[in-house]
mmCIF file of C-alpha atoms in Angstrom:
data_model
loop_
_atom_site.group_PDB
_atom_site.id
_atom_site.type_symbol
_atom_site.label_atom_id
_atom_site.label_comp_id
_atom_site.label_asym_id
_atom_site.label_seq_id
_atom_site.Cartn_x
_atom_site.Cartn_y
_atom_site.Cartn_z
ATOM 1 C CA UNK A 714 22.077 -1.043 -3.171
ATOM 2 C CA UNK A 715 24.495 -3.186 -0.646
ATOM 3 C CA UNK A 716 22.206 -2.557 2.138
ATOM 4 C CA UNK A 717 19.093 -4.521 0.149
ATOM 5 C CA UNK A 718 21.658 -7.329 -0.802
ATOM 6 C CA UNK A 719 22.324 -7.586 2.901
ATOM 7 C CA UNK A 720 18.692 -7.313 4.269
ATOM 8 C CA UNK A 721 18.052 -10.166 1.407
ATOM 9 C CA UNK A 722 20.591 -12.317 2.008
ATOM 10 C CA UNK A 723 20.307 -12.607 5.934
ATOM 11 C CA UNK A 724 16.730 -12.692 5.314
ATOM 12 C CA UNK A 725 17.261 -15.797 3.429
ATOM 13 C CA UNK A 726 20.232 -17.307 5.576
ATOM 14 C CA UNK A 727 17.118 -17.372 8.210
ATOM 15 C CA UNK A 728 14.526 -18.393 6.554
ATOM 16 C CA UNK A 729 15.334 -22.113 7.362
ATOM 17 C CA UNK A 730 15.212 -21.519 10.876
ATOM 18 C CA UNK A 731 11.898 -19.565 10.384
ATOM 19 C CA UNK A 732 10.773 -22.812 8.620
ATOM 20 C CA UNK A 733 11.472 -25.182 11.682
ATOM 21 C CA UNK A 734 10.135 -22.883 13.905
ATOM 22 C CA UNK A 735 7.139 -22.393 12.293
ATOM 23 C CA UNK A 736 7.231 -26.396 12.410
ATOM 24 C CA UNK A 737 7.582 -26.778 15.656
ATOM 25 C CA UNK A 738 4.506 -24.653 16.214
ATOM 26 C CA UNK A 739 1.481 -26.027 15.172
ATOM 27 C CA UNK A 740 -0.443 -22.517 15.381
ATOM 28 C CA UNK A 741 2.252 -20.509 13.330
ATOM 29 C CA UNK A 742 2.496 -20.734 9.152
ATOM 30 C CA UNK A 743 5.270 -19.153 7.074
ATOM 31 C CA UNK A 744 5.531 -19.360 3.649
ATOM 32 C CA UNK A 745 8.615 -18.567 1.454
ATOM 33 C CA UNK A 746 7.368 -18.351 -2.336
ATOM 34 C CA UNK A 747 8.567 -16.412 -5.847
ATOM 35 C CA UNK A 748 7.902 -16.044 -9.061
ATOM 36 C CA UNK A 749 10.828 -16.092 -11.639
ATOM 37 C CA UNK A 750 10.156 -14.893 -15.319
ATOM 38 C CA UNK A 751 11.753 -14.133 -18.383
ATOM 39 C CA UNK A 752 10.709 -14.045 -21.985
ATOM 40 C CA UNK A 753 12.648 -12.806 -25.316
ATOM 41 C CA UNK A 754 10.680 -9.849 -27.052
ATOM 42 C CA UNK A 755 10.503 -8.471 -30.109
ATOM 43 C CA UNK A 756 9.280 -5.133 -30.501
ATOM 44 C CA UNK A 757 8.342 -2.329 -33.520
ATOM 45 C CA UNK A 758 7.910 1.329 -32.145
ATOM 46 C CA UNK A 759 8.619 0.285 -28.625
ATOM 47 C CA UNK A 760 11.025 0.463 -26.150
ATOM 48 C CA UNK A 761 12.315 -2.776 -23.851
ATOM 49 C CA UNK A 762 10.430 -0.634 -21.482
ATOM 50 C CA UNK A 763 7.440 -0.836 -23.432
ATOM 51 C CA UNK A 764 7.635 3.114 -24.215
ATOM 52 C CA UNK A 765 7.495 4.359 -27.526
ATOM 53 C CA UNK A 766 10.110 4.618 -29.928
ATOM 54 C CA UNK A 767 10.962 5.502 -33.539
ATOM 55 C CA UNK A 768 12.827 1.812 -34.316
ATOM 56 C CA UNK A 769 12.515 -1.779 -33.039
ATOM 57 C CA UNK A 770 14.546 -3.560 -30.581
ATOM 58 C CA UNK A 771 14.589 -7.142 -29.309
ATOM 59 C CA UNK A 772 14.958 -7.938 -25.738
ATOM 60 C CA UNK A 773 15.191 -10.195 -22.739
ATOM 61 C CA UNK A 774 12.662 -9.428 -20.302
ATOM 62 C CA UNK A 775 11.714 -10.141 -17.004
ATOM 63 C CA UNK A 776 7.895 -10.008 -15.697
ATOM 64 C CA UNK A 777 6.127 -10.228 -18.918
ATOM 65 C CA UNK A 778 3.817 -13.110 -17.907
ATOM 66 C CA UNK A 779 4.069 -12.661 -14.753
ATOM 67 C CA UNK A 780 6.351 -9.860 -12.455
ATOM 68 C CA UNK A 781 9.024 -11.654 -11.228
ATOM 69 C CA UNK A 782 9.178 -11.605 -7.026
ATOM 70 C CA UNK A 783 10.032 -13.041 -4.473
ATOM 71 C CA UNK A 784 8.357 -13.273 -0.524
ATOM 72 C CA UNK A 785 7.830 -14.537 2.866
ATOM 73 C CA UNK A 786 4.327 -14.099 4.585
ATOM 74 C CA UNK A 787 3.192 -16.143 7.953
ATOM 75 C CA UNK A 788 0.075 -16.127 10.505
ATOM 76 C CA UNK A 789 0.269 -17.193 14.050
ATOM 77 C CA UNK A 790 -3.097 -18.724 15.494
ATOM 78 C CA UNK A 791 -3.816 -16.248 18.554
ATOM 79 C CA UNK A 792 -6.756 -18.153 20.024
ATOM 80 C CA UNK A 793 -10.508 -17.225 19.478
ATOM 81 C CA UNK A 794 -10.290 -17.506 15.919
ATOM 82 C CA UNK A 795 -8.052 -14.514 16.022
ATOM 83 C CA UNK A 796 -4.830 -14.349 13.770
ATOM 84 C CA UNK A 797 -1.503 -11.964 13.518
ATOM 85 C CA UNK A 798 -0.460 -11.728 9.565
ATOM 86 C CA UNK A 799 2.903 -10.553 7.643
ATOM 87 C CA UNK A 800 3.624 -10.005 4.380
ATOM 88 C CA UNK A 801 7.252 -8.772 3.060
ATOM 89 C CA UNK A 802 7.654 -9.121 -0.959
ATOM 90 C CA UNK A 803 10.407 -7.371 -3.083
ATOM 91 C CA UNK A 804 10.281 -7.072 -7.363
ATOM 92 C CA UNK A 805 12.951 -8.095 -9.052
ATOM 93 C CA UNK A 806 14.368 -8.083 -12.458
ATOM 94 C CA UNK A 807 15.288 -11.638 -13.106
ATOM 95 C CA UNK A 808 17.079 -10.310 -16.273
ATOM 96 C CA UNK A 809 19.812 -8.965 -14.559
ATOM 97 C CA UNK A 810 19.552 -9.996 -11.011
ATOM 98 C CA UNK A 811 19.056 -6.282 -9.722
ATOM 99 C CA UNK A 812 15.942 -5.545 -7.184
ATOM 100 C CA UNK A 813 13.460 -3.955 -8.723
ATOM 101 C CA UNK A 814 12.930 -0.884 -6.291
ATOM 102 C CA UNK A 815 17.099 -0.391 -4.863
ATOM 103 C CA UNK A 816 14.965 2.420 -2.901
ATOM 104 C CA UNK A 817 13.179 -0.027 -0.870
ATOM 105 C CA UNK A 818 13.632 -3.842 0.360
ATOM 106 C CA UNK A 819 10.459 -4.559 -0.027
ATOM 107 C CA UNK A 820 9.008 -2.623 -2.536
ATOM 108 C CA UNK A 821 5.373 -4.614 -3.151
ATOM 109 C CA UNK A 822 4.230 -5.299 0.313
ATOM 110 C CA UNK A 823 5.845 -4.798 3.402
ATOM 111 C CA UNK A 824 3.171 -5.017 6.365
ATOM 112 C CA UNK A 825 1.781 -6.535 9.546
ATOM 113 C CA UNK A 826 -2.319 -7.263 10.406
ATOM 114 C CA UNK A 827 -4.808 -8.779 12.573
ATOM 115 C CA UNK A 828 -7.311 -10.942 11.367
ATOM 116 C CA UNK A 829 -10.694 -12.097 12.961
ATOM 117 C CA UNK A 830 -13.757 -13.313 12.379
ATOM 118 C CA UNK A 831 -14.668 -11.184 8.812
ATOM 119 C CA UNK A 832 -12.407 -8.995 9.396
ATOM 120 C CA UNK A 833 -8.480 -8.155 8.622
ATOM 121 C CA UNK A 834 -6.619 -4.932 9.235
ATOM 122 C CA UNK A 835 -3.387 -4.297 7.466
ATOM 123 C CA UNK A 836 -0.520 -1.503 8.672
ATOM 124 C CA UNK A 837 2.097 -0.931 6.152
ATOM 125 C CA UNK A 838 2.986 -0.799 2.266
ATOM 126 C CA UNK A 839 0.218 -2.463 0.338
ATOM 127 C CA UNK A 840 -1.696 -2.342 -2.856
ATOM 128 C CA UNK A 841 -4.599 0.403 -3.470
ATOM 129 C CA UNK A 842 -8.149 -0.647 -3.791
ATOM 130 C CA UNK A 843 -7.901 -0.207 -7.355
ATOM 131 C CA UNK A 844 -5.425 -2.775 -7.851
ATOM 132 C CA UNK A 845 -7.498 -4.903 -5.596
ATOM 133 C CA UNK A 846 -11.057 -4.626 -7.229
ATOM 134 C CA UNK A 847 -8.878 -4.768 -10.933
ATOM 135 C CA UNK A 848 -7.296 -8.117 -10.212
ATOM 136 C CA UNK A 849 -10.608 -10.425 -10.779
ATOM 137 C CA UNK A 850 -11.884 -8.956 -13.548
ATOM 138 C CA UNK A 851 -8.834 -7.788 -15.914
ATOM 139 C CA UNK A 852 -9.180 -9.369 -19.764
ATOM 140 C CA UNK A 853 -5.248 -10.717 -18.924
ATOM 141 C CA UNK A 854 -5.826 -11.267 -15.609
ATOM 142 C CA UNK A 855 -3.390 -9.036 -14.379
ATOM 143 C CA UNK A 856 -0.423 -10.114 -17.069
ATOM 144 C CA UNK A 857 1.812 -8.464 -18.768
ATOM 145 C CA UNK A 858 2.448 -5.474 -15.633
ATOM 146 C CA UNK A 859 4.574 -2.763 -17.606
ATOM 147 C CA UNK A 860 2.527 -2.921 -20.596
ATOM 148 C CA UNK A 861 -1.455 -3.773 -19.125
ATOM 149 C CA UNK A 862 -3.682 0.113 -19.533
ATOM 150 C CA UNK A 863 -5.634 -1.391 -16.782
ATOM 151 C CA UNK A 864 -2.372 -1.537 -14.404
ATOM 152 C CA UNK A 865 -0.470 0.839 -15.536
ATOM 153 C CA UNK A 866 -3.743 3.764 -16.166
ATOM 154 C CA UNK A 867 -6.706 2.146 -14.080
ATOM 155 C CA UNK A 868 -4.729 1.069 -11.176
ATOM 156 C CA UNK A 869 -2.481 4.392 -11.820
ATOM 157 C CA UNK A 870 0.722 1.794 -11.949
ATOM 158 C CA UNK A 871 1.875 4.317 -14.438
ATOM 159 C CA UNK A 872 0.192 7.405 -14.459
ATOM 160 C CA UNK A 873 2.436 9.420 -16.241
ATOM 161 C CA UNK A 874 1.605 12.479 -14.483
ATOM 162 C CA UNK A 875 5.103 13.271 -13.017
ATOM 163 C CA UNK A 876 4.189 13.869 -9.370
ATOM 164 C CA UNK A 877 3.644 11.909 -5.706
ATOM 165 C CA UNK A 878 -0.198 11.281 -5.378
ATOM 166 C CA UNK A 879 -0.766 9.432 -1.789
ATOM 167 C CA UNK A 880 2.362 7.883 0.011
ATOM 168 C CA UNK A 881 3.430 6.256 -3.201
ATOM 169 C CA UNK A 882 7.697 6.767 -2.501
ATOM 170 C CA UNK A 883 7.714 7.779 -6.591
ATOM 171 C CA UNK A 884 6.297 10.518 -8.785
ATOM 172 C CA UNK A 885 5.601 7.774 -11.639
ATOM 173 C CA UNK A 886 1.988 5.922 -10.209
ATOM 174 C CA UNK A 887 0.239 4.914 -7.104
ATOM 175 C CA UNK A 888 -0.905 1.376 -7.171
ATOM 176 C CA UNK A 889 0.904 0.721 -4.063
ATOM 177 C CA UNK A 890 0.975 2.871 -0.896
ATOM 178 C CA UNK A 891 3.204 3.232 2.003
ATOM 179 C CA UNK A 892 1.924 4.035 5.504
ATOM 180 C CA UNK A 893 -1.463 2.903 5.365
ATOM 181 C CA UNK A 894 -4.020 0.912 6.684
ATOM 182 C CA UNK A 895 -6.595 -1.717 4.803
ATOM 183 C CA UNK A 896 -9.577 -3.194 6.636
ATOM 184 C CA UNK A 897 -11.422 -5.951 4.637
ATOM 185 C CA UNK A 898 -14.820 -7.653 5.393
ATOM 186 C CA UNK A 899 -15.928 -10.876 4.119
ATOM 187 C CA UNK A 900 -19.357 -12.112 4.104
ATOM 188 C CA UNK A 901 -19.411 -14.659 2.258
ATOM 189 C CA UNK A 902 -19.185 -13.414 -1.622
ATOM 190 C CA UNK A 903 -19.469 -10.184 -0.684
ATOM 191 C CA UNK A 904 -16.100 -8.417 0.586
ATOM 192 C CA UNK A 905 -15.809 -4.759 1.399
ATOM 193 C CA UNK A 906 -12.449 -2.401 1.756
ATOM 194 C CA UNK A 907 -11.621 0.332 3.114
ATOM 195 C CA UNK A 908 -8.382 2.799 3.042
ATOM 196 C CA UNK A 909 -6.286 5.269 4.806
ATOM 197 C CA UNK A 910 -3.346 6.561 3.715
ATOM 198 C CA UNK A 911 -1.063 8.421 5.758
ATOM 199 C CA UNK A 912 0.772 11.440 3.960
ATOM 200 C CA UNK A 913 3.004 12.180 6.878
ATOM 201 C CA UNK A 914 4.145 15.316 5.742
ATOM 202 C CA UNK A 915 5.289 17.495 8.921
ATOM 203 C CA UNK A 916 2.478 20.349 9.502
ATOM 204 C CA UNK A 917 0.218 19.003 6.357
ATOM 205 C CA UNK A 918 -2.359 16.124 7.945
ATOM 206 C CA UNK A 919 -3.653 15.907 4.550
ATOM 207 C CA UNK A 920 -0.432 16.450 1.926
ATOM 208 C CA UNK A 921 0.021 12.981 0.287
ATOM 209 C CA UNK A 922 -2.523 11.446 1.695
ATOM 210 C CA UNK A 923 -5.036 8.952 0.975
ATOM 211 C CA UNK A 924 -8.695 7.451 1.117
ATOM 212 C CA UNK A 925 -11.357 5.181 -0.517
ATOM 213 C CA UNK A 926 -13.687 2.118 -0.437
ATOM 214 C CA UNK A 927 -14.247 -0.650 -2.294
ATOM 215 C CA UNK A 928 -16.447 -3.271 -3.207
ATOM 216 C CA UNK A 929 -16.467 -7.173 -5.093
ATOM 217 C CA UNK A 930 -19.143 -9.702 -4.936
ATOM 218 C CA UNK A 931 -18.345 -13.222 -6.109
ATOM 219 C CA UNK A 932 -20.787 -16.192 -6.912
ATOM 220 C CA UNK A 933 -22.240 -18.346 -9.066
ATOM 221 C CA UNK A 934 -19.180 -18.379 -11.889
ATOM 222 C CA UNK A 935 -20.235 -14.554 -11.675
ATOM 223 C CA UNK A 936 -17.542 -12.003 -10.548
ATOM 224 C CA UNK A 937 -18.399 -7.933 -9.943
ATOM 225 C CA UNK A 938 -15.354 -5.332 -8.588
ATOM 226 C CA UNK A 939 -15.040 -1.664 -8.079
ATOM 227 C CA UNK A 940 -13.549 0.615 -6.181
ATOM 228 C CA UNK A 941 -13.180 4.489 -5.704
ATOM 229 C CA UNK A 942 -9.953 5.956 -4.239
ATOM 230 C CA UNK A 943 -8.996 9.460 -3.554
ATOM 231 C CA UNK A 944 -5.066 10.976 -3.361
ATOM 232 C CA UNK A 945 -3.474 14.209 -2.404
ATOM 233 C CA UNK A 946 0.506 15.369 -3.921
ATOM 234 C CA UNK A 947 1.996 17.485 -1.530
ATOM 235 C CA UNK A 948 0.412 20.610 -2.387
ATOM 236 C CA UNK A 949 -3.295 19.177 -1.814
ATOM 237 C CA UNK A 950 -3.936 18.814 -5.396
ATOM 238 C CA UNK A 951 -5.606 15.858 -5.579
ATOM 239 C CA UNK A 952 -6.419 12.850 -8.136
ATOM 240 C CA UNK A 953 -9.317 11.076 -8.137
ATOM 241 C CA UNK A 954 -9.574 7.681 -8.995
ATOM 242 C CA UNK A 955 -12.778 4.595 -9.895
ATOM 243 C CA UNK A 956 -12.956 1.616 -11.380
ATOM 244 C CA UNK A 957 -15.705 -0.631 -11.762
ATOM 245 C CA UNK A 958 -15.961 -4.235 -14.059
ATOM 246 C CA UNK A 959 -17.801 -7.281 -14.216
ATOM 247 C CA UNK A 960 -16.196 -11.257 -15.172
ATOM 248 C CA UNK A 961 -18.290 -14.339 -15.900
ATOM 249 C CA UNK A 962 -16.910 -18.230 -16.043
ATOM 250 C CA UNK A 963 -19.382 -19.795 -18.565
ATOM 251 C CA UNK A 964 -17.513 -23.375 -18.568
ATOM 252 C CA UNK A 965 -14.278 -23.364 -20.010
ATOM 253 C CA UNK A 966 -15.199 -19.609 -21.144
ATOM 254 C CA UNK A 967 -14.100 -16.895 -19.280
ATOM 255 C CA UNK A 968 -15.262 -13.531 -19.997
ATOM 256 C CA UNK A 969 -13.883 -10.169 -18.346
ATOM 257 C CA UNK A 970 -14.878 -6.181 -18.529
ATOM 258 C CA UNK A 971 -13.517 -3.189 -17.222
ATOM 259 C CA UNK A 972 -14.083 0.893 -17.134
ATOM 260 C CA UNK A 973 -11.474 2.709 -15.404
ATOM 261 C CA UNK A 974 -11.246 6.905 -14.782
ATOM 262 C CA UNK A 975 -9.222 9.361 -13.542
ATOM 263 C CA UNK A 976 -8.766 12.962 -12.551
ATOM 264 C CA UNK A 977 -5.736 14.711 -11.192
ATOM 265 C CA UNK A 978 -5.021 18.565 -10.954
ATOM 266 C CA UNK A 979 -1.443 18.541 -11.848
ATOM 267 C CA UNK A 980 -1.161 22.268 -11.406
ATOM 268 C CA UNK A 981 -3.070 25.525 -10.396
ATOM 269 C CA UNK A 982 -5.580 25.469 -13.109
ATOM 270 C CA UNK A 983 -4.558 22.462 -14.898
ATOM 271 C CA UNK A 984 -5.821 18.896 -15.192
ATOM 272 C CA UNK A 985 -5.079 15.451 -16.451
ATOM 273 C CA UNK A 986 -8.381 12.755 -17.247
ATOM 274 C CA UNK A 987 -7.483 9.395 -18.108
ATOM 275 C CA UNK A 988 -10.582 6.715 -19.171
ATOM 276 C CA UNK A 989 -9.720 3.260 -20.220
ATOM 277 C CA UNK A 990 -12.421 0.818 -21.394
ATOM 278 C CA UNK A 991 -11.764 -3.062 -21.806
ATOM 279 C CA UNK A 992 -12.830 -6.317 -22.453
ATOM 280 C CA UNK A 993 -11.531 -10.038 -23.949
ATOM 281 C CA UNK A 994 -12.246 -13.891 -23.477
ATOM 282 C CA UNK A 995 -9.973 -16.072 -22.207
ATOM 283 C CA UNK A 996 -10.764 -19.594 -23.694
ATOM 284 C CA UNK A 997 -9.786 -23.022 -21.666
ATOM 285 C CA UNK A 998 -9.065 -25.017 -25.209
ATOM 286 C CA UNK A 999 -7.627 -28.622 -23.282
ATOM 287 C CA UNK A 1000 -7.247 -28.538 -19.533
ATOM 288 C CA UNK A 1001 -3.203 -27.122 -20.343
ATOM 289 C CA UNK A 1002 -3.883 -24.462 -22.469
ATOM 290 C CA UNK A 1003 -5.468 -21.077 -22.092
ATOM 291 C CA UNK A 1004 -5.903 -18.782 -24.813
ATOM 292 C CA UNK A 1005 -6.685 -14.688 -24.302
ATOM 293 C CA UNK A 1006 -7.701 -12.080 -26.328
ATOM 294 C CA UNK A 1007 -7.803 -8.368 -24.804
ATOM 295 C CA UNK A 1008 -8.482 -4.998 -26.075
ATOM 296 C CA UNK A 1009 -7.802 -1.905 -24.007
ATOM 297 C CA UNK A 1010 -9.460 1.553 -25.241
ATOM 298 C CA UNK A 1011 -6.965 4.285 -23.344
ATOM 299 C CA UNK A 1012 -8.652 7.821 -23.479
ATOM 300 C CA UNK A 1013 -6.920 10.850 -21.838
ATOM 301 C CA UNK A 1014 -7.692 14.495 -22.026
ATOM 302 C CA UNK A 1015 -5.398 17.545 -20.475
ATOM 303 C CA UNK A 1016 -5.961 20.882 -20.272
ATOM 304 C CA UNK A 1017 -4.703 23.175 -23.222
ATOM 305 C CA UNK A 1018 -3.808 19.914 -25.137
ATOM 306 C CA UNK A 1019 -5.248 18.302 -27.308
ATOM 307 C CA UNK A 1020 -7.675 14.595 -26.803
ATOM 308 C CA UNK A 1021 -5.347 11.623 -27.366
ATOM 309 C CA UNK A 1022 -4.996 8.128 -27.015
ATOM 310 C CA UNK A 1023 -4.239 4.947 -27.976
ATOM 311 C CA UNK A 1024 -5.860 1.277 -28.808
ATOM 312 C CA UNK A 1025 -3.996 -1.666 -27.798
ATOM 313 C CA UNK A 1026 -4.997 -5.550 -28.755
ATOM 314 C CA UNK A 1027 -3.009 -8.038 -26.649
ATOM 315 C CA UNK A 1028 -3.721 -12.417 -27.603
ATOM 316 C CA UNK A 1029 -2.206 -14.629 -25.199
ATOM 317 C CA UNK A 1030 -1.319 -18.198 -25.206
ATOM 318 C CA UNK A 1031 -0.234 -20.489 -21.679
ATOM 319 C CA UNK A 1032 0.427 -23.438 -22.028
ATOM 320 C CA UNK A 1033 1.025 -25.687 -18.468
ATOM 321 C CA UNK A 1034 4.087 -27.819 -18.050
ATOM 322 C CA UNK A 1035 3.321 -28.538 -14.370
ATOM 323 C CA UNK A 1036 1.590 -26.846 -11.663
ATOM 324 C CA UNK A 1037 4.809 -24.467 -11.233
ATOM 325 C CA UNK A 1038 5.903 -23.716 -14.978
ATOM 326 C CA UNK A 1039 4.613 -22.116 -17.748
ATOM 327 C CA UNK A 1040 5.502 -21.413 -21.348
ATOM 328 C CA UNK A 1041 3.779 -18.419 -22.907
ATOM 329 C CA UNK A 1042 3.299 -16.934 -26.549
ATOM 330 C CA UNK A 1043 2.175 -13.080 -27.107
ATOM 331 C CA UNK A 1044 1.420 -10.360 -29.546
ATOM 332 C CA UNK A 1045 0.257 -7.220 -29.471
ATOM 333 C CA UNK A 1046 -0.777 -4.300 -31.848
ATOM 334 C CA UNK A 1047 -0.809 -1.122 -30.449
ATOM 335 C CA UNK A 1048 -2.729 2.558 -32.333
ATOM 336 C CA UNK A 1049 -2.006 5.809 -30.956
ATOM 337 C CA UNK A 1050 -3.711 8.959 -31.379
ATOM 338 C CA UNK A 1051 -3.614 12.151 -32.064
ATOM 339 C CA UNK A 1052 0.158 11.988 -31.204
ATOM 340 C CA UNK A 1053 0.203 10.114 -27.806
ATOM 341 C CA UNK A 1054 3.670 8.806 -28.481
ATOM 342 C CA UNK A 1055 5.244 12.082 -29.609
ATOM 343 C CA UNK A 1056 6.555 13.409 -33.074
ATOM 344 C CA UNK A 1057 9.157 11.271 -33.622
ATOM 345 C CA UNK A 1058 7.886 7.680 -32.986
ATOM 346 C CA UNK A 1059 6.030 5.758 -35.002
ATOM 347 C CA UNK A 1060 2.147 5.822 -35.079
ATOM 348 C CA UNK A 1061 1.762 2.243 -34.576
ATOM 349 C CA UNK A 1062 3.709 -0.483 -32.627
ATOM 350 C CA UNK A 1063 3.476 -4.555 -32.710
ATOM 351 C CA UNK A 1064 5.056 -6.883 -30.428
ATOM 352 C CA UNK A 1065 5.998 -10.059 -30.080
ATOM 353 C CA UNK A 1066 7.074 -12.778 -26.681
ATOM 354 C CA UNK A 1067 7.612 -15.873 -25.798
ATOM 355 C CA UNK A 1068 8.748 -17.204 -22.592
ATOM 356 C CA UNK A 1069 9.144 -19.199 -19.524
ATOM 357 C CA UNK A 1070 7.370 -18.584 -15.716
ATOM 358 C CA UNK A 1071 8.214 -20.973 -12.215
ATOM 359 C CA UNK A 1072 6.810 -20.435 -9.780
ATOM 360 C CA UNK A 1073 7.880 -21.581 -5.898
#
């Protein structure tokens, strides 16, 4: 923790010097940015971390609207239309001031890359193709990350399998990968992606490795986005996942829907399959007010266990006080199926949140 705090302080202290250097060199650009999001929440049947629970709880939560974070990104013009790029980003718990991941200085992004013409190649810790694909077609527009099944289940941020698949640096999720290479090509409204994750396990070239492909198109108010990616654990057991969704902007109304599926081998002859269907509209009632409703249906199938899952309905309202500051309110209802929540917990869960989000 002391080393992490020292690194962050040193980078912040150097930020003015970096900015001055960038300003004196028109070919360079540097941006220090961040989001601070805090909200009050009351939940029945859920903990402050949104896990099933037998009772109710009041909490002050970080990242209900948008994950609290800070970062720095920059680029340099190399001439001939080519640029060098880098991106460093760290999550934080704004309610306590602690880093979201004390084991990593920059848990959300840590990569360097090159861009030329239609192609960009990035090397380091970065989001998977599943996360990239879900972003433009999620009904909640990637809000409420710790509660949104498209982020947690479809994009594997909280796969709940207890095993590290790919070089994720954690056994709880595979939303981002260390030691990865991502190639992105943009051709007008078409975006194609390919990703390779290097496991770096001694004498086992495939252990903790990952690879995948993604494709998206945006034009005329219509967006379609999908990806497939496979991951290996340290014992070479696979997790295969895919997602496909679409969104359409029609005046003040946005409609979005998505389907996601993953299947993981969790033991010598045991498997877990998870599927997510989601849909919902966002209506810009007035220029400063957005109203969103989203429904998620999650199904789980496991070897030697009964099928289970849950349905989750979320209503979200956002009011823009300025370009950088927003207030929001949220209501949610979850109905568990076939004991997904555990024998001692409530069969349904409800929650209500209200907060403020500021970006810089």
